[in-house]
JSON list of C-alpha atoms in Angstrom, two decimals:
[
{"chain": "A", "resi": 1, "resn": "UNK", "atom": "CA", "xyz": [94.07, -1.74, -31.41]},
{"chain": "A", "resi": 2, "resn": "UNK", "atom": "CA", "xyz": [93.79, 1.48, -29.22]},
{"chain": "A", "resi": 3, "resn": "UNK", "atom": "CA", "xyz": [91.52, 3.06, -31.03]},
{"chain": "A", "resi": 4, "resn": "UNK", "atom": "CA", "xyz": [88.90, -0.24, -30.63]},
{"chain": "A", "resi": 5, "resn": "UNK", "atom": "CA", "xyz": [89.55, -1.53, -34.26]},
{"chain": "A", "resi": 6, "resn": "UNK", "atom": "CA", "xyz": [89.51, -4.89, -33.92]},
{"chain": "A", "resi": 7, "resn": "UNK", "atom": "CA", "xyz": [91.42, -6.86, -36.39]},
{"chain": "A", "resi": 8, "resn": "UNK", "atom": "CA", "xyz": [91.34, -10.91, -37.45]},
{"chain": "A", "resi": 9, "resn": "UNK", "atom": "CA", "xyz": [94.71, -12.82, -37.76]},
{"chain": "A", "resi": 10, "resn": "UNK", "atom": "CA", "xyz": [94.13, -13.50, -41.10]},
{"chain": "A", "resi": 11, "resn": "UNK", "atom": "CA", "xyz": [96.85, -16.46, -42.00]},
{"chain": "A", "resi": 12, "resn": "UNK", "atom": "CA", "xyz": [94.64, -19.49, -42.94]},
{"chain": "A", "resi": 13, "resn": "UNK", "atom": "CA", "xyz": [96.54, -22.14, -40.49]},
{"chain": "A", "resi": 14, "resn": "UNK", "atom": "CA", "xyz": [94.51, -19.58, -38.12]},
{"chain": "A", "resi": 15, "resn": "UNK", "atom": "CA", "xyz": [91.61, -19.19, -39.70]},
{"chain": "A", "resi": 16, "resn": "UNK", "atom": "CA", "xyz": [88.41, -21.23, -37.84]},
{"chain": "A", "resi": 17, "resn": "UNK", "atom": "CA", "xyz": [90.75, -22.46, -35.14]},
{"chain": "A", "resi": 18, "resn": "UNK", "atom": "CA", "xyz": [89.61, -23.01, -31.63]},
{"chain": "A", "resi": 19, "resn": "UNK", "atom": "CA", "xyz": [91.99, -20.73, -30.03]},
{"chain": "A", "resi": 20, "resn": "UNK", "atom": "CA", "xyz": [92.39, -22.36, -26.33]},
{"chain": "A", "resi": 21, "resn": "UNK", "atom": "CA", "xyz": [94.85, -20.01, -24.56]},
{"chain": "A", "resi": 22, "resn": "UNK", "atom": "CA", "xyz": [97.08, -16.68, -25.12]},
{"chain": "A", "resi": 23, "resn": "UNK", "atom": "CA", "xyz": [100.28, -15.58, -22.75]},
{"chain": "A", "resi": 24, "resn": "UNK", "atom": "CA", "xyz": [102.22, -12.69, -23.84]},
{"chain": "A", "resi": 25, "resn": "UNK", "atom": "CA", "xyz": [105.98, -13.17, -23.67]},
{"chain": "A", "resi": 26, "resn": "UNK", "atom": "CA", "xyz": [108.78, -10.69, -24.08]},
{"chain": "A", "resi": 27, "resn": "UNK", "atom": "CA", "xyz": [110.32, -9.09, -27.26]},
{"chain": "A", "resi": 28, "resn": "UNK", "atom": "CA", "xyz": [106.45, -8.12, -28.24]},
{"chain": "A", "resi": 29, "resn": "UNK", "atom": "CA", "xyz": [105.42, -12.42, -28.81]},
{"chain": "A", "resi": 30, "resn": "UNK", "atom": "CA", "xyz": [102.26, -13.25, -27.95]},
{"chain": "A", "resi": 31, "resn": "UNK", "atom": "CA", "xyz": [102.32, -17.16, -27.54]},
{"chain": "A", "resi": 32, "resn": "UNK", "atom": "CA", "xyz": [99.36, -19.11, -27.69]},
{"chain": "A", "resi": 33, "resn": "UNK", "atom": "CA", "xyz": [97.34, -22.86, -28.07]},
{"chain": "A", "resi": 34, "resn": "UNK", "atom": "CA", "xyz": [94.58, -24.77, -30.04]},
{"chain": "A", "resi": 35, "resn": "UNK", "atom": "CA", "xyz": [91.99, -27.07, -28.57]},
{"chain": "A", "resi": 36, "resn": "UNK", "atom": "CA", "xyz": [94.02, -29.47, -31.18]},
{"chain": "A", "resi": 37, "resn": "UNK", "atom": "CA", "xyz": [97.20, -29.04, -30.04]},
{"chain": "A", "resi": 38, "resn": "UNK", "atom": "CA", "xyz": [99.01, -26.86, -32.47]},
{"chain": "A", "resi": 39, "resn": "UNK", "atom": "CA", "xyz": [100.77, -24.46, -31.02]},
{"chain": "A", "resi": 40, "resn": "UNK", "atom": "CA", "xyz": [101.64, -21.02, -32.35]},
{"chain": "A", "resi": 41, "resn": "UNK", "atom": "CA", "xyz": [103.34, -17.73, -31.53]},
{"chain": "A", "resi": 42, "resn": "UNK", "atom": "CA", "xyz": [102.33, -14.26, -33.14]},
{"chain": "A", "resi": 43, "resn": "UNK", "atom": "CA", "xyz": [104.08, -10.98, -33.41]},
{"chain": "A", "resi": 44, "resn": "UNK", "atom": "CA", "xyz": [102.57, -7.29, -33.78]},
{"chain": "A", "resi": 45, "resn": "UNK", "atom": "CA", "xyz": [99.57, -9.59, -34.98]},
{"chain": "A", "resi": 46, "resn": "UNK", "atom": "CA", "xyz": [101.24, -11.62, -37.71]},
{"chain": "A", "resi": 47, "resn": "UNK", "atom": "CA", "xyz": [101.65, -15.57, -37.28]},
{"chain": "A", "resi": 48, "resn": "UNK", "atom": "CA", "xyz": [105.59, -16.12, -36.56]},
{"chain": "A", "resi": 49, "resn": "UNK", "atom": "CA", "xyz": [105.47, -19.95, -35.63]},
{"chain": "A", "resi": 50, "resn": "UNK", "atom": "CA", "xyz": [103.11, -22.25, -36.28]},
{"chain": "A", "resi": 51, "resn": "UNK", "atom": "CA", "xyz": [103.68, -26.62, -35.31]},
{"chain": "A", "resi": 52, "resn": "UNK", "atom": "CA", "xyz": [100.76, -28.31, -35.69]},
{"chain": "A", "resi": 53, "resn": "UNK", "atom": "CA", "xyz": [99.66, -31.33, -33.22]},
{"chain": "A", "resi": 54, "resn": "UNK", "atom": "CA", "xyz": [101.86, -34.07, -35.46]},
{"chain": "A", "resi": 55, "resn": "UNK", "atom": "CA", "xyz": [105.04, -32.39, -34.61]},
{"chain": "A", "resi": 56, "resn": "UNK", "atom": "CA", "xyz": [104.68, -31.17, -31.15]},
{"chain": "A", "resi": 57, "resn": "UNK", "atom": "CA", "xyz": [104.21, -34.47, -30.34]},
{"chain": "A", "resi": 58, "resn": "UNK", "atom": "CA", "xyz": [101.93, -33.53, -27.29]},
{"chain": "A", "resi": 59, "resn": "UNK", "atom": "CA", "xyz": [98.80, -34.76, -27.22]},
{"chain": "A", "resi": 60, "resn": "UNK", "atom": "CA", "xyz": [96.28, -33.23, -24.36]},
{"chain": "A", "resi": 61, "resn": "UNK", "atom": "CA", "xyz": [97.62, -29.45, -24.43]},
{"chain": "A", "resi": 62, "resn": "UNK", "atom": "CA", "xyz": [95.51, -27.39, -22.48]},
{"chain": "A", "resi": 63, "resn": "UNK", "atom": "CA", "xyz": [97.51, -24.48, -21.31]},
{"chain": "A", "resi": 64, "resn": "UNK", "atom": "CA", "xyz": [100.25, -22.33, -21.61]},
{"chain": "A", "resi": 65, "resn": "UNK", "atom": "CA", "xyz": [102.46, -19.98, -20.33]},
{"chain": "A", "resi": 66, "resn": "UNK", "atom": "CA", "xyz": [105.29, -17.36, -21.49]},
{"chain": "A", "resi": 67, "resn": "UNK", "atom": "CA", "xyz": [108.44, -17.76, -19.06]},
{"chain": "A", "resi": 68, "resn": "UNK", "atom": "CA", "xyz": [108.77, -14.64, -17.13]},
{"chain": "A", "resi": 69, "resn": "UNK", "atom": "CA", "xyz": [112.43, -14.92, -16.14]},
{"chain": "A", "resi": 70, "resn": "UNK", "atom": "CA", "xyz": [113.57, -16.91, -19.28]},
{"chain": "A", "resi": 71, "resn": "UNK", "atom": "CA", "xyz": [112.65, -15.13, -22.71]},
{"chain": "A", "resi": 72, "resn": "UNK", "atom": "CA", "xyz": [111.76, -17.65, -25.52]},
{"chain": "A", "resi": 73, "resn": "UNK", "atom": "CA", "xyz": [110.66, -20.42, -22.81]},
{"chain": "A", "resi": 74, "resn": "UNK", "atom": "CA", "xyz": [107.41, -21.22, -22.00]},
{"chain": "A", "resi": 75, "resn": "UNK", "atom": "CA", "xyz": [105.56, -23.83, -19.77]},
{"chain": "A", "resi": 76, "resn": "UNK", "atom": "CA", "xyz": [102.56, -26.50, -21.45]},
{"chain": "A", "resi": 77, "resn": "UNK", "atom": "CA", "xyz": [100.33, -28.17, -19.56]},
{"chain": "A", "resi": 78, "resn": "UNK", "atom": "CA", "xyz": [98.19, -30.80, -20.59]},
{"chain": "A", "resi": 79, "resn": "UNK", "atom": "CA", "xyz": [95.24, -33.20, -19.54]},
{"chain": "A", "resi": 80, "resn": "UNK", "atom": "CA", "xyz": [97.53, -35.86, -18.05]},
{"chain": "A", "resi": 81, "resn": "UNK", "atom": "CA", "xyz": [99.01, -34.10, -15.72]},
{"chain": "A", "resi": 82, "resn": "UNK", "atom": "CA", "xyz": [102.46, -33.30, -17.47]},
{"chain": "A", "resi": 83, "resn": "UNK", "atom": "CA", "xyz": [104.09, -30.02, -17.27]},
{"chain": "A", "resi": 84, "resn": "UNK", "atom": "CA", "xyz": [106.84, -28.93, -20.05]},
{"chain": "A", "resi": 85, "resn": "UNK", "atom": "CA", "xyz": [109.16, -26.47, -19.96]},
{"chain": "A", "resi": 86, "resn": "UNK", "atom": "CA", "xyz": [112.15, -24.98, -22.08]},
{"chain": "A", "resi": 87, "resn": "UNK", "atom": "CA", "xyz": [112.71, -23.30, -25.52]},
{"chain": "A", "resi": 88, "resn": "UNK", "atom": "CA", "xyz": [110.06, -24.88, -28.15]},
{"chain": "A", "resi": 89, "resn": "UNK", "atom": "CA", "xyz": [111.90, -23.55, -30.81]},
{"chain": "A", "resi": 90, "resn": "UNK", "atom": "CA", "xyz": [113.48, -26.88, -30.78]},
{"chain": "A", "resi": 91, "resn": "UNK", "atom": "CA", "xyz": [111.12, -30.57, -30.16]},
{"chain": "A", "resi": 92, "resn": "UNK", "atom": "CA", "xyz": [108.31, -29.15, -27.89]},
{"chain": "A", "resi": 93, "resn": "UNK", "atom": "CA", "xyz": [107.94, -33.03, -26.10]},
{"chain": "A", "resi": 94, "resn": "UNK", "atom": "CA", "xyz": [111.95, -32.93, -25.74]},
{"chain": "A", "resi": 95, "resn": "UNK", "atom": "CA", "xyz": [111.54, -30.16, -23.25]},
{"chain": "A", "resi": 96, "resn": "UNK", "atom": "CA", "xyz": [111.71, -30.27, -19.52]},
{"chain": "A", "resi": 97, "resn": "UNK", "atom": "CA", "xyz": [108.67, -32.33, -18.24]},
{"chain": "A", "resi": 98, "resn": "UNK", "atom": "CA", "xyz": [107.35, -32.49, -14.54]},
{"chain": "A", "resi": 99, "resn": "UNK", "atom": "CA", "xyz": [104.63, -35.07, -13.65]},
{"chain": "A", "resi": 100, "resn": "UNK", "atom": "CA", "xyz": [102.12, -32.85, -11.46]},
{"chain": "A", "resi": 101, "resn": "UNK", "atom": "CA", "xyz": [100.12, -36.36, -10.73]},
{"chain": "A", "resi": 102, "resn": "UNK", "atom": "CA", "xyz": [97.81, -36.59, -9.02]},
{"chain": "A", "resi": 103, "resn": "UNK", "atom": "CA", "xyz": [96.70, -33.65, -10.50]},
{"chain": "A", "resi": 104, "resn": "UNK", "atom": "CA", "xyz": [94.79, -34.03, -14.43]},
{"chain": "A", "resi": 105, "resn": "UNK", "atom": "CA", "xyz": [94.09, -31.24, -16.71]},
{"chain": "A", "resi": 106, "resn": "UNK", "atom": "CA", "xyz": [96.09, -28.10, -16.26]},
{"chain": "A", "resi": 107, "resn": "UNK", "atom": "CA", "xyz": [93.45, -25.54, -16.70]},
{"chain": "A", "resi": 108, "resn": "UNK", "atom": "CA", "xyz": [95.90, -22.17, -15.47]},
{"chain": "A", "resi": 109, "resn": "UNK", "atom": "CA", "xyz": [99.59, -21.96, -14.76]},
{"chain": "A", "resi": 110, "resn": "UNK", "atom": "CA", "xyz": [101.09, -18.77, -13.51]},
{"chain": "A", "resi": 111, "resn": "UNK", "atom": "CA", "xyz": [104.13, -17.44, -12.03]},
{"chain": "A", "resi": 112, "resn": "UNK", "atom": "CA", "xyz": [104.69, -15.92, -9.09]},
{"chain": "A", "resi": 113, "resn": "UNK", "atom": "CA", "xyz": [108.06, -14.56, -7.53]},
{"chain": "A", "resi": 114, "resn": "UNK", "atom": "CA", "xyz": [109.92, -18.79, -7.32]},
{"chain": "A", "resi": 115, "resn": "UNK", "atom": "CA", "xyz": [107.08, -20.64, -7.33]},
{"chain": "A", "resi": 116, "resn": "UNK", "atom": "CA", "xyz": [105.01, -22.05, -10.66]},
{"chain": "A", "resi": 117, "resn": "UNK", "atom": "CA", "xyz": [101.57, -22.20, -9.71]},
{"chain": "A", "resi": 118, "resn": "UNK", "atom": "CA", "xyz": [99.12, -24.82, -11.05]},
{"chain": "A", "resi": 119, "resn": "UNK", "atom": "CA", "xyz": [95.50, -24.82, -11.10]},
{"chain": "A", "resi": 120, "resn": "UNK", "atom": "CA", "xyz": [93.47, -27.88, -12.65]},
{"chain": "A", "resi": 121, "resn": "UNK", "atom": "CA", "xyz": [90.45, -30.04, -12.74]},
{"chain": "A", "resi": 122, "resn": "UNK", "atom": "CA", "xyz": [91.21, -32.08, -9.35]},
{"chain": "A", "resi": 123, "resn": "UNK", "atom": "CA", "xyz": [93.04, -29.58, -7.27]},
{"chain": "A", "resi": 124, "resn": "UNK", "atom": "CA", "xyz": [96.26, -27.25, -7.30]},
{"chain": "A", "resi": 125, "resn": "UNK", "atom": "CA", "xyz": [99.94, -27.82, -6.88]},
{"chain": "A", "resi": 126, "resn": "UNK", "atom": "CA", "xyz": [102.61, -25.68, -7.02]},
{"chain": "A", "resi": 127, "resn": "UNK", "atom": "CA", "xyz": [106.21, -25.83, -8.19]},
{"chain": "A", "resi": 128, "resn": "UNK", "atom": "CA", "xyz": [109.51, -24.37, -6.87]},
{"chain": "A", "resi": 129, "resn": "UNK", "atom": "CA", "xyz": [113.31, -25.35, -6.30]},
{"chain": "A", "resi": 130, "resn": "UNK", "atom": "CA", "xyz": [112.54, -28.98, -4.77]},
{"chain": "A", "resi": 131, "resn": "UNK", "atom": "CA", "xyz": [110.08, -29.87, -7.31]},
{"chain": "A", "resi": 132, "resn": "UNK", "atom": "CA", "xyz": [106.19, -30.26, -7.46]},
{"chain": "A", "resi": 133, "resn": "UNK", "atom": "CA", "xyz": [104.36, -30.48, -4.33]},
{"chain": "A", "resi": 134, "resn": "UNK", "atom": "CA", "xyz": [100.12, -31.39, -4.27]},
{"chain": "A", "resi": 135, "resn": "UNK", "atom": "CA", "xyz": [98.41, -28.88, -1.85]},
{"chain": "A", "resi": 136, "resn": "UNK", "atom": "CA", "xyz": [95.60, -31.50, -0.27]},
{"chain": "A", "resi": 137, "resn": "UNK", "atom": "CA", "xyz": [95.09, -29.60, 2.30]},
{"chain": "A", "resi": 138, "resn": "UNK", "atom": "CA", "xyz": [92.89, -27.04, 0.52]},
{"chain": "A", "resi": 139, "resn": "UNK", "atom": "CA", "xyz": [89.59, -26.74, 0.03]},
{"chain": "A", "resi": 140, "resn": "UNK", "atom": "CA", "xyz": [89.25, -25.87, -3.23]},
{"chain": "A", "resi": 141, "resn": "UNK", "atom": "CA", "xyz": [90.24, -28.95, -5.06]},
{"chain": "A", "resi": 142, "resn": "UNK", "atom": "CA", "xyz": [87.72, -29.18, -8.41]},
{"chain": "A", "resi": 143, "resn": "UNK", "atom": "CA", "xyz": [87.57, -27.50, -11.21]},
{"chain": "A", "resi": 144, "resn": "UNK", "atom": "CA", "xyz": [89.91, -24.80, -10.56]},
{"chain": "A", "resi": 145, "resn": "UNK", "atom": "CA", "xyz": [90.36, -22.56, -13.42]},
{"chain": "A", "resi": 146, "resn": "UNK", "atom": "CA", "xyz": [92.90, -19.47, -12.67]},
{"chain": "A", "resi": 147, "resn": "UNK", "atom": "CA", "xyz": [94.88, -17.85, -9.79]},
{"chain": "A", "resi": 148, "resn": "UNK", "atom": "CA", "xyz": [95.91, -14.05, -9.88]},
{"chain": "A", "resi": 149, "resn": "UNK", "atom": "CA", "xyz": [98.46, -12.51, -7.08]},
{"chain": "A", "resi": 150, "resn": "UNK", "atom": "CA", "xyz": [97.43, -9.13, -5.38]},
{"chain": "A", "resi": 151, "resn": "UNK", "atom": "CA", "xyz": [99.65, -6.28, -4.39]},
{"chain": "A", "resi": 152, "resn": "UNK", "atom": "CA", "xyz": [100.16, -7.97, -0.89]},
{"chain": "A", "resi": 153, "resn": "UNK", "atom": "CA", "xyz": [101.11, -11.24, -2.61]},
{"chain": "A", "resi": 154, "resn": "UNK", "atom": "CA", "xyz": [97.65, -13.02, -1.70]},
{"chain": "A", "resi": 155, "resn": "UNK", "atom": "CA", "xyz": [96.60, -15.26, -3.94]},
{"chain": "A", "resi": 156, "resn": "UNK", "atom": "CA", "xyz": [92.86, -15.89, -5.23]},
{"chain": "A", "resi": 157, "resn": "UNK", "atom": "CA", "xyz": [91.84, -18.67, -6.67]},
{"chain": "A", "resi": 158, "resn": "UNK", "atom": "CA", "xyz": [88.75, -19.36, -9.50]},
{"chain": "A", "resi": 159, "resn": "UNK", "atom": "CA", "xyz": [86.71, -22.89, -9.67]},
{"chain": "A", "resi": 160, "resn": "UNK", "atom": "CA", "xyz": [83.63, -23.05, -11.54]},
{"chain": "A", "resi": 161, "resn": "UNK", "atom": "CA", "xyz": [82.16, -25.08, -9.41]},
{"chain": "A", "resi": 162, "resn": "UNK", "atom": "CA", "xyz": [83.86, -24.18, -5.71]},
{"chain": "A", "resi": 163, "resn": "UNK", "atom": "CA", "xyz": [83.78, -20.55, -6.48]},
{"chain": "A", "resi": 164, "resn": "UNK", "atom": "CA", "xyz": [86.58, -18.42, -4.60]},
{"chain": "A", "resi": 165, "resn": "UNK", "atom": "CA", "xyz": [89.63, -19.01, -2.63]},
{"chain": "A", "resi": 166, "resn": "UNK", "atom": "CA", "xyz": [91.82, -16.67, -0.91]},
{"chain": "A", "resi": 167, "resn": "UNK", "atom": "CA", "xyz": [95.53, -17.72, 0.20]},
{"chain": "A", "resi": 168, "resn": "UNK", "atom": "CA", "xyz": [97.51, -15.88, 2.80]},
{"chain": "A", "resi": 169, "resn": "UNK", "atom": "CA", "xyz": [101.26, -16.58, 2.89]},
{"chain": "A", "resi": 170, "resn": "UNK", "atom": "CA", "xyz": [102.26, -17.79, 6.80]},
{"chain": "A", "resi": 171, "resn": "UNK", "atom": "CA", "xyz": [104.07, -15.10, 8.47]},
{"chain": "A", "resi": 172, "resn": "UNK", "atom": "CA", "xyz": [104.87, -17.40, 10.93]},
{"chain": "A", "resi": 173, "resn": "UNK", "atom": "CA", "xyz": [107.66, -19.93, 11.05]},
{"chain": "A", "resi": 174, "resn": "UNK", "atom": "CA", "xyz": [107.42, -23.07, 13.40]},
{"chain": "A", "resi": 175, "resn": "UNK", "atom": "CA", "xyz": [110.63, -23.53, 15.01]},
{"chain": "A", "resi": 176, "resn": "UNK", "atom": "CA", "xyz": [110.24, -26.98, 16.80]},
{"chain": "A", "resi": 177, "resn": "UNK", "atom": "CA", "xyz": [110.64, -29.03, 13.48]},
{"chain": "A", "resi": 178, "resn": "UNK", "atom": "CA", "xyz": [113.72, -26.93, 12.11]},
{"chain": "A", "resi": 179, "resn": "UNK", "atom": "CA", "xyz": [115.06, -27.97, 15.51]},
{"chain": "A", "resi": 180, "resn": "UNK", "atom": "CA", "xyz": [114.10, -31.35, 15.64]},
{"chain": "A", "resi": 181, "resn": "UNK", "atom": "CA", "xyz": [112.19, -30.09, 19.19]},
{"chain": "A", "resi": 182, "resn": "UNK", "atom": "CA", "xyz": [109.44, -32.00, 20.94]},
{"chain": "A", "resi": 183, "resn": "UNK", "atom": "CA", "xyz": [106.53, -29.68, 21.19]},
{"chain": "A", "resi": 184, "resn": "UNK", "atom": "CA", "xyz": [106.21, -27.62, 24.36]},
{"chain": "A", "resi": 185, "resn": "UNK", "atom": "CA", "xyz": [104.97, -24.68, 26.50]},
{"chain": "A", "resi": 186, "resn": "UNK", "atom": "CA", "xyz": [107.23, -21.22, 25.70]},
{"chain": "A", "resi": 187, "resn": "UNK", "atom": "CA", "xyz": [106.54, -19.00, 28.27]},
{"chain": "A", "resi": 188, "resn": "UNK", "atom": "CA", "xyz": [109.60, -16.73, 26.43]},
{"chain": "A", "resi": 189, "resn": "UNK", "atom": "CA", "xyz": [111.99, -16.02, 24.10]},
{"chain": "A", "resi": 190, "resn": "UNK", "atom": "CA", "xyz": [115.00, -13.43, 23.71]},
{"chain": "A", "resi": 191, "resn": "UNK", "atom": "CA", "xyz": [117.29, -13.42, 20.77]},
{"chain": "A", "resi": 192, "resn": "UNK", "atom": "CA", "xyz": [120.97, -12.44, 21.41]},
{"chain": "A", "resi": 193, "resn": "UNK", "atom": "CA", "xyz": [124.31, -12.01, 19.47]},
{"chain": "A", "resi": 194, "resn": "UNK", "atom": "CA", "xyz": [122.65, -14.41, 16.46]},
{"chain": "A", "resi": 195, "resn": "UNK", "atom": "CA", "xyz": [121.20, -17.06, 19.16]},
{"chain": "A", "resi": 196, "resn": "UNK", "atom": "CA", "xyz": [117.63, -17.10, 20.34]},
{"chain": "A", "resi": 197, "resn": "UNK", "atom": "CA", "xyz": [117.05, -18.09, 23.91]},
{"chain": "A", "resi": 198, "resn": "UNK", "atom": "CA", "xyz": [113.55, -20.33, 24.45]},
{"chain": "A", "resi": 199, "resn": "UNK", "atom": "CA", "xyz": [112.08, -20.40, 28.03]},
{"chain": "A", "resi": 200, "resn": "UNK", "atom": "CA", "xyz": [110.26, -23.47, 28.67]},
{"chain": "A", "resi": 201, "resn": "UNK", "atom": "CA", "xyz": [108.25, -25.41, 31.13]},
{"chain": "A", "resi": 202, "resn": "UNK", "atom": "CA", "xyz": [111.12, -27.98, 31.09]},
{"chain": "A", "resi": 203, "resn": "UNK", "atom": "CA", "xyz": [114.37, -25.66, 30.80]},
{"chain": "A", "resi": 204, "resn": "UNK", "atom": "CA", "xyz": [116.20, -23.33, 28.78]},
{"chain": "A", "resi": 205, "resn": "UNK", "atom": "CA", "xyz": [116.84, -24.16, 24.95]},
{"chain": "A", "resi": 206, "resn": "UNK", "atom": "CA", "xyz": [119.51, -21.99, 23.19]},
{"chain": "A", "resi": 207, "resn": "UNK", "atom": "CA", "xyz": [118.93, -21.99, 19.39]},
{"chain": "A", "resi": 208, "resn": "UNK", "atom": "CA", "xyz": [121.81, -20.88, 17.05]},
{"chain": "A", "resi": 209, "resn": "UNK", "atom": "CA", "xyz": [120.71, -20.48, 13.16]},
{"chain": "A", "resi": 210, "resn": "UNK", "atom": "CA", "xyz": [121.12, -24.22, 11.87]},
{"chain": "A", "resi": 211, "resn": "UNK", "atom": "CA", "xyz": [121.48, -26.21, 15.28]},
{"chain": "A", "resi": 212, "resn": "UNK", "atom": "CA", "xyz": [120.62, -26.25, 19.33]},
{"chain": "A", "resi": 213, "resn": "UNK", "atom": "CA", "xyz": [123.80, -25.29, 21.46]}
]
């Protein structure tokens, strides 16, 4: 509490569990998991929900998440790779599930602006309108175990083993593939009245939003 008393959730379904993960959720819930895979949600300190592993019908949760955008959702990961989402006041393995293979044991999940963010024992992935896409191009790829955004929208990146990544988002936009271009030498550009004009080695392309003119 704020004046450092520190108090013990004293409900017995509580008491001596292994107490895997927490993520605070709106209307005051605090939502959380058990290295057995109950799952549980408590308010102003007092157990509100509590389904133990024979009814969530998940087996493997490791982590968990409060929806940011969508109060009373939340995200689960667990060891095989599966990620759930939607309301768990109804059948927690009825919600939404995404399979994040090749990825295995969802350590963090976090959201950030669109994207779901993913961090687990072989590498990280991230999820956003087309689905789930496997970064393999990083270097951090084992035992990652959290990602936080800064105030420039960096994100860093914990593995016990790999120790720490930063990621810059590209402020740069490649052009030839949106065009369907062959790759070649600008020497400039010049955008007017919504068209951008590309001076090449080879000519003079003229670019409208969606399509060459």
């Amino acid at each position: 509490t704020p004046d450092l008393v520190a108090h013990t959730a004293d409900d017995p379904r509580l008491a001596g569990a292994y107490v895997e993960q927490l993520s605070y959720g709106s209307g005051d819930l605090l939502y959380g998991i058990t290295n057995e895979d109950d799952y549980f949600t408590l308010r102003s300190g007092k157990l509100e929900t509590y389904i133990d592993h024979t009814q969530t019908r998940i087996q493997g949760i490791t982590s968990i998440l409060a929806d940011p955008k969508n109060p009373g959702e939340i995200y689960i990961g667990t060891d095989n790779g599966k990620l759930y989402h939607g309301d768990p006041d109804g059948e927690i393995s009825a919600m939404e599930c995404t399979d994040t293979a090749p990825l295995t044991n969802i350590y963090d999940i976090e959201s950030f602006g669109d994207q779901i963010w993913i961090c687990a024992s072989n590498g990280i992935g991230v999820v956003h309108g087309d689905g789930f896409h496997y970064l393999d191009e990083l270097p951090m790829h084992n035992a990652g175990s959290g990602v936080i955004a800064d105030y420039e929208g960096n994100l860093w990146f914990t593995s016990s083993r790999q120790g720490l990544m930063k990621v810059v988002p590209n402020r740069f936009v490649n052009i030839f593939p949106h065009y369907d271009l062959p790759e070649c030498v600008v020497n400039s550009t010049y955008e007017h009245d919504g068209r951008l004009y590309i001076a090449t080695d080879t000519g003079l392309l003229v670019a409208a939003k969606d399509e060459l003119v």
